mmCIF file of C-alpha atoms in Angstrom:
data_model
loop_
_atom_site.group_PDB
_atom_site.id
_atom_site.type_symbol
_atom_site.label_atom_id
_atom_site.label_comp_id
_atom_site.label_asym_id
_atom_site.label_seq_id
_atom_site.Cartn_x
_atom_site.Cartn_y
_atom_site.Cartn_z
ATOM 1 C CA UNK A 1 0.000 0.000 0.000
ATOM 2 C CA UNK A 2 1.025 3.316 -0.615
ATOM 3 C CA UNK A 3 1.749 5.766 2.383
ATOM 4 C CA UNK A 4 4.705 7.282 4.701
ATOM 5 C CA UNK A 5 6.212 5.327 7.215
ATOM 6 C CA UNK A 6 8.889 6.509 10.183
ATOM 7 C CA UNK A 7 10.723 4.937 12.074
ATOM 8 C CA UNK A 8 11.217 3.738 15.101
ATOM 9 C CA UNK A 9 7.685 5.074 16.595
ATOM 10 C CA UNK A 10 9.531 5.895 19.951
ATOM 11 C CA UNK A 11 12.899 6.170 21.136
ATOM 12 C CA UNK A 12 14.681 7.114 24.370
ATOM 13 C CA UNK A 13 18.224 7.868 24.242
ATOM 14 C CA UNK A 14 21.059 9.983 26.254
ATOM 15 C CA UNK A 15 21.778 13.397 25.998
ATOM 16 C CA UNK A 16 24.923 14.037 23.751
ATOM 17 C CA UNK A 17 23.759 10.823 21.294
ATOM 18 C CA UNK A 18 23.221 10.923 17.964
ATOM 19 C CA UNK A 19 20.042 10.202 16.788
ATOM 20 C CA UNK A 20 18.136 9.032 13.557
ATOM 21 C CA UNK A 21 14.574 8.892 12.704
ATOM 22 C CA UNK A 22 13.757 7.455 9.725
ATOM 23 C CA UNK A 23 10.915 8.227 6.768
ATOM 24 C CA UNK A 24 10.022 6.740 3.781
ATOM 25 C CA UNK A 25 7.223 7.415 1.519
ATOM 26 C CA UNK A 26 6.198 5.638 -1.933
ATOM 27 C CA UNK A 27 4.005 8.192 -3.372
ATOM 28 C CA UNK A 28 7.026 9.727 -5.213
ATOM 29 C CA UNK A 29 6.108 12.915 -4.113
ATOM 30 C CA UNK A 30 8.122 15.819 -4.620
ATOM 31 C CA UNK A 31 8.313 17.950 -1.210
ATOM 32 C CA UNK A 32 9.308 15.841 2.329
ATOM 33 C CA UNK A 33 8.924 17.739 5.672
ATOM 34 C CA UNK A 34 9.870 16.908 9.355
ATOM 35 C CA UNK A 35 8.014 18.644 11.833
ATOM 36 C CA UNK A 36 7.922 18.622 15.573
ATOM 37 C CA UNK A 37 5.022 18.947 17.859
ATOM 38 C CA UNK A 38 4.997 20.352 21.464
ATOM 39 C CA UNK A 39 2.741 21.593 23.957
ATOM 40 C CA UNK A 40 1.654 24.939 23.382
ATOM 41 C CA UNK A 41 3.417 24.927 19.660
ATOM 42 C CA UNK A 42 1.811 23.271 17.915
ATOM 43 C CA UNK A 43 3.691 22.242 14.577
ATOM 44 C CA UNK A 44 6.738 23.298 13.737
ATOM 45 C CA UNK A 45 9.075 22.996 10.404
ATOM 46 C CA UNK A 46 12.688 21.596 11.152
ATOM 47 C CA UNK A 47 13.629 21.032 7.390
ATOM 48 C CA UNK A 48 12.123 20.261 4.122
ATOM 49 C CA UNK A 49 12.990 19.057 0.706
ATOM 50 C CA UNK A 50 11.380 19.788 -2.663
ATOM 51 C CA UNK A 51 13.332 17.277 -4.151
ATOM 52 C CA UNK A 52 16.078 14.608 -3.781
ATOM 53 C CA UNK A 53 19.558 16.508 -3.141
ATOM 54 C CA UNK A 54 17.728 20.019 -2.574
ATOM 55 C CA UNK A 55 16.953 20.835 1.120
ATOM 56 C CA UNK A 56 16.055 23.827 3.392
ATOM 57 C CA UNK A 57 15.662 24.998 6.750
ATOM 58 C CA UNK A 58 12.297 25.690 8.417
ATOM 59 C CA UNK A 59 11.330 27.498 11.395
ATOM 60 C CA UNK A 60 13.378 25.684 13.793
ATOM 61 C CA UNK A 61 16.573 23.270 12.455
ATOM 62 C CA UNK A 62 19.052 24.049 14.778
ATOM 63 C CA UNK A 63 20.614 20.657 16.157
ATOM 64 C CA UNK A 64 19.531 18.809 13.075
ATOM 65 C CA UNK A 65 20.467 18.075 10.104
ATOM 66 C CA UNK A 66 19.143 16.024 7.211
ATOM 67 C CA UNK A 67 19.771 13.888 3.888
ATOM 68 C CA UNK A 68 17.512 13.152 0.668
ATOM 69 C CA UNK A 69 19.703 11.558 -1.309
ATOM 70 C CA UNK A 70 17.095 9.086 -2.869
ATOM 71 C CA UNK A 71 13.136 10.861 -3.566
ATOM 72 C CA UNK A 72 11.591 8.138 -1.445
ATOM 73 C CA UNK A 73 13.894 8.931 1.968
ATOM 74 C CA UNK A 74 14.174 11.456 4.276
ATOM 75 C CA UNK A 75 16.058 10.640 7.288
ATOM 76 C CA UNK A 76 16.400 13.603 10.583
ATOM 77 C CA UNK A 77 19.634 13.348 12.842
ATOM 78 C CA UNK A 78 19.731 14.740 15.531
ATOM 79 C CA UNK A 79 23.744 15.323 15.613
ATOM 80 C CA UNK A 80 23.857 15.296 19.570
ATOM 81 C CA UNK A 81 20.689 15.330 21.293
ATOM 82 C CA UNK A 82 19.811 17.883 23.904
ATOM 83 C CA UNK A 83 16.965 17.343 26.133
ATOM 84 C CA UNK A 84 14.932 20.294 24.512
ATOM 85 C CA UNK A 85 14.746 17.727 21.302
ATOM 86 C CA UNK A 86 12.405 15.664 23.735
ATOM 87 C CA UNK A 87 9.142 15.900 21.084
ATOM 88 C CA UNK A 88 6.997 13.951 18.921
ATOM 89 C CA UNK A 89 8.355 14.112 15.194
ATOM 90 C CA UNK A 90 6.238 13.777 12.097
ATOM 91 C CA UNK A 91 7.265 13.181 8.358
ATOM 92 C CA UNK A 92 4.984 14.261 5.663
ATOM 93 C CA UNK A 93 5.027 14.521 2.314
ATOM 94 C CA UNK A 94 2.876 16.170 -0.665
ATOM 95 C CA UNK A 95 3.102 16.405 -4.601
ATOM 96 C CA UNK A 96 4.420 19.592 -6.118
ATOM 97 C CA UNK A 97 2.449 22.910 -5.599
ATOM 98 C CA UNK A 98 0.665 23.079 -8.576
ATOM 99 C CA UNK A 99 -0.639 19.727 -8.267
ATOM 100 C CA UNK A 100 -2.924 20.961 -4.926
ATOM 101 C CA UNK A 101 -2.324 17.533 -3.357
ATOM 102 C CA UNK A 102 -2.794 16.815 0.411
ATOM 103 C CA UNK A 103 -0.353 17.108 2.971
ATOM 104 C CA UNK A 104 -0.057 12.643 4.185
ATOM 105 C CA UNK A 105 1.872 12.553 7.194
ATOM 106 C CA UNK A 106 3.558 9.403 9.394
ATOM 107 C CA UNK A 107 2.437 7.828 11.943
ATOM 108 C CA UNK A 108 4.732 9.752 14.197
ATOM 109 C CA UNK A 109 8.259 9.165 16.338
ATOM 110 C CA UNK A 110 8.349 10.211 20.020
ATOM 111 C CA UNK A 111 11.967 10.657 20.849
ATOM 112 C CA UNK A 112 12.424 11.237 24.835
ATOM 113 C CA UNK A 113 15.779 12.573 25.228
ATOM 114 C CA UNK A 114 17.318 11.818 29.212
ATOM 115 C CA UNK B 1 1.179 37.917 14.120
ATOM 116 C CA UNK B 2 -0.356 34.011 13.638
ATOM 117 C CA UNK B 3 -1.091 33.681 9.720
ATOM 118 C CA UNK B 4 -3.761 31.077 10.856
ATOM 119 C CA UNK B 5 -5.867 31.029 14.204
ATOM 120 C CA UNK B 6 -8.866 28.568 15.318
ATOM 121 C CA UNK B 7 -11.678 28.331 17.564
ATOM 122 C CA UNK B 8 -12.399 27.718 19.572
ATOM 123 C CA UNK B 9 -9.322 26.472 21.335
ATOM 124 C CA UNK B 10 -11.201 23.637 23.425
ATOM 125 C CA UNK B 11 -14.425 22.374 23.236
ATOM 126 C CA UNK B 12 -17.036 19.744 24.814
ATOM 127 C CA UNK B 13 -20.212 18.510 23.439
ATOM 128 C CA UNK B 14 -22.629 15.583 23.820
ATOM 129 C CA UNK B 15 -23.138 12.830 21.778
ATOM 130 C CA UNK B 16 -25.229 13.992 18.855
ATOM 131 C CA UNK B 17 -24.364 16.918 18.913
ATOM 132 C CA UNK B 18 -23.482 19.860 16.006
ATOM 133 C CA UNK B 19 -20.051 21.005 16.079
ATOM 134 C CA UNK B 20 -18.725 23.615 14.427
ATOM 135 C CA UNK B 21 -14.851 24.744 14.237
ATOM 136 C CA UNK B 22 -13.889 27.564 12.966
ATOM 137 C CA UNK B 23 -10.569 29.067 11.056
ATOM 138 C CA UNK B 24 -9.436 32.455 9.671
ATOM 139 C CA UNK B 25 -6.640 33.103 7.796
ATOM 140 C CA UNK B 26 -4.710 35.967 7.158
ATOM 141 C CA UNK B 27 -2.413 34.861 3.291
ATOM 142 C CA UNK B 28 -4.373 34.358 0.163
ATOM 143 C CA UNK B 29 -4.202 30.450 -0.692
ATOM 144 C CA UNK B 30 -4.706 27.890 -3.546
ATOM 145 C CA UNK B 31 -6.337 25.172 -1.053
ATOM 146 C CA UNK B 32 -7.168 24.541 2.848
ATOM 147 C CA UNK B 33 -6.276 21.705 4.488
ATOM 148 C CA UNK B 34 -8.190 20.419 7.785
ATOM 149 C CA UNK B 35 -6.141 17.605 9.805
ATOM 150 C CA UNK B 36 -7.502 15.018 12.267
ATOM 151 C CA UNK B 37 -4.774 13.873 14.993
ATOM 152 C CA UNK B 38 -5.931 11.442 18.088
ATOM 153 C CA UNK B 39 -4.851 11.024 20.834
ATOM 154 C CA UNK B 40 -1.302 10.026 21.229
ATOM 155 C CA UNK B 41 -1.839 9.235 17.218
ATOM 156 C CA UNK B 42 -0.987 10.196 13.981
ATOM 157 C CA UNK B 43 -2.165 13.179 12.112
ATOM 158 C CA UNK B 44 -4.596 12.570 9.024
ATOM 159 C CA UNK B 45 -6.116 14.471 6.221
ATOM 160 C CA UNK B 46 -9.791 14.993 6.460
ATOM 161 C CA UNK B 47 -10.355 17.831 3.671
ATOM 162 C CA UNK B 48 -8.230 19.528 1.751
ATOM 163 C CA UNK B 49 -10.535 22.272 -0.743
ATOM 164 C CA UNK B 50 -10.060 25.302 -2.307
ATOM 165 C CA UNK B 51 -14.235 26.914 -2.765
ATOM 166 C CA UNK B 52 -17.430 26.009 -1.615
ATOM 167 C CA UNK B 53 -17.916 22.744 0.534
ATOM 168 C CA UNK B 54 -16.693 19.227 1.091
ATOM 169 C CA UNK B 55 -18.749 16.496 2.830
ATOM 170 C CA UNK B 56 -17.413 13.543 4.134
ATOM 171 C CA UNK B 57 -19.435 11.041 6.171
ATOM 172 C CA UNK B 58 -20.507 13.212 8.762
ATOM 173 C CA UNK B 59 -17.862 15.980 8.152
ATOM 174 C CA UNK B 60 -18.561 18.814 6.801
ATOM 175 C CA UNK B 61 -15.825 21.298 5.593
ATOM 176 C CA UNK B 62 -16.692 24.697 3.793
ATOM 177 C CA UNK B 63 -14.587 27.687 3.015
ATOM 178 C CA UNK B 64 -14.985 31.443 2.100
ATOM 179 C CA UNK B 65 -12.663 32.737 0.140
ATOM 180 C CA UNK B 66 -13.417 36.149 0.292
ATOM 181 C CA UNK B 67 -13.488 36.248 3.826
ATOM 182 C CA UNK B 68 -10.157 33.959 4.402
ATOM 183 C CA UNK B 69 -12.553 32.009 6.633
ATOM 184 C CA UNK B 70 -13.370 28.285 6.622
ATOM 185 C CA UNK B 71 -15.331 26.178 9.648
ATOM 186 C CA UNK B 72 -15.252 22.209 9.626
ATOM 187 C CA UNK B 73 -18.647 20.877 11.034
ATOM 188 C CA UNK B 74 -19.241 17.284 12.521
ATOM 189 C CA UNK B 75 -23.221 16.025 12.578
ATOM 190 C CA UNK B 76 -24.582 13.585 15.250
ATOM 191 C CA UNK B 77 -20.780 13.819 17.284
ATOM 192 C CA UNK B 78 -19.941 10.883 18.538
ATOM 193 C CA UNK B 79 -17.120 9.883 21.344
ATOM 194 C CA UNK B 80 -14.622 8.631 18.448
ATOM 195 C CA UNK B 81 -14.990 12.301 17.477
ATOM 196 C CA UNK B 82 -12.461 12.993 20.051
ATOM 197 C CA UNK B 83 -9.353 14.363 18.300
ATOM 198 C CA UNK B 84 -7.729 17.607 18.004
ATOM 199 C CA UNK B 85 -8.805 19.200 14.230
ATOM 200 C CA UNK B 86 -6.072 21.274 12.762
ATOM 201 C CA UNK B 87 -6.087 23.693 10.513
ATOM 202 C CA UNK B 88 -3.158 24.174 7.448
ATOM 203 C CA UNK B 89 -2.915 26.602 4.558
ATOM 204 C CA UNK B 90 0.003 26.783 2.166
ATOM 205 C CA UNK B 91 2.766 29.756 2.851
ATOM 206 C CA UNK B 92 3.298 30.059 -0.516
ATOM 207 C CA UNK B 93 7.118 29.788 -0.033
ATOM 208 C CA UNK B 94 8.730 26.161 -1.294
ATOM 209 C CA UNK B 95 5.291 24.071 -0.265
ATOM 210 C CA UNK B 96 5.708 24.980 3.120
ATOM 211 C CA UNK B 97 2.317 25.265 5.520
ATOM 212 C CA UNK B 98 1.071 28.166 7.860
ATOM 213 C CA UNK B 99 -0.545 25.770 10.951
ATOM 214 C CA UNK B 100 -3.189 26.514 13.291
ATOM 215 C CA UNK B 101 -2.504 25.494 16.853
ATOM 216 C CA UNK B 102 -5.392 22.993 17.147
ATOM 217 C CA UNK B 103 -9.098 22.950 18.377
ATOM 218 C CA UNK B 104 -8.974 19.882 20.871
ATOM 219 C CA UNK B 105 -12.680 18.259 21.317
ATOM 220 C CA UNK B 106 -13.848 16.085 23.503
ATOM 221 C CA UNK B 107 -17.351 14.185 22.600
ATOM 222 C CA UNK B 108 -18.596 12.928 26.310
ATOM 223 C CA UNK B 109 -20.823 10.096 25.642
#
């Protein structure tokens, strides 16, 4: 079945690890996004991708840093993981602007950071 | 300045009842997206329209453009109901989204 899929769906690790959550969609669609969610925040962009070897920053990348090397992929590392990183993360993906597709997003990863 | 905002924040109905959730937006947009995440779950697409009105089961989503205004409505609520409803519009910079912060309802049986 088509759809987006991260992984692991939670993860507790030490501060000062690295980290990597995973994504993987098989729409072939164009843009990729990672988000986090808090309390009180609601979503937030960390990076995004319009394609496969083109990323940008969002609203809030600091302490990651992420790879599209193939369309379907779109791995977040978290280079050395602070406890402020504690969120839920969520990978979505949608087809090029002009298309007007929907915004399909993961199932989710909560990372708690100790 | 929030490019989107909902309402209401919170809200609590009976079983059977009519809600009604409302966003405003402030940027002009191709399409609207409304988003269904449970709790502790994912985050889904219920609607995404650009005039007039959607209907899905018993979800209802309309949208003015005119007014940058759109409201989601849900007929005879029910307890599975229960989710937080968000609201998404496009930025217009690289497919990025303006979110709203959520309208969290609770259906009490």
């Amino acid at each position: 079945d088509a759809g987006i899929t991260q992984s692991p769906r939670y993860k507790i690790t030490e501060t000062g690890r690295q980290v990597t959550l995973m994504c993987h969609q098989t729409w072939s669609h164009s843009y990729m996004f990672w988000y986090r969610q808090d309390l009180g925040h609601g979503l937030r962009l960390i990076y995004y991708s319009a394609a496969a070897d083109i990323t940008d920053k969002g609203e809030v990348p600091d302490g990651y840093v992420v790879s599209r090397s193939k369309t379907e992929n779109f791995p977040l590392t978290l280079e050395s993981a602070t406890r402020s990183q504690t969120s839920v993360y969520f990978c979505a993906s949608s087809g090029d602007i002009g298309d007007n597709s929907p915004l399909h997003f993961g199932n989710g990863t909560r990372l708690t950071v100790t | 300045k929030n490019e989107v905002e909902q309402s209401p924040q919170n809200l609590t109905a009976q079983e059977g009842e009519f809600i009604t959730i409302n966003c405003s937006y402030s940027v002009g947009i191709s399409a609207l997206h409304w988003l269904q995440q449970h709790p502790g779950g994912g985050i889904v697409s219920l609607f995404m329209l650009s005039s007039g009105k959607k209907k899905h089961g018993r979800l209802i989503a309309t949208i003015n453009i005119q007014e940058k205004h759109s409201s989601l409505h849900i007929t005879a609520s029910h307890p599975r109901d229960s989710a937080v409803y968000i609201c998404a519009v496009p930025s217009g910079v690289g497919n990025q989204f303006y979110f709203g912060t959520g309208t969290s309802l609770t259906v009490i049986p």
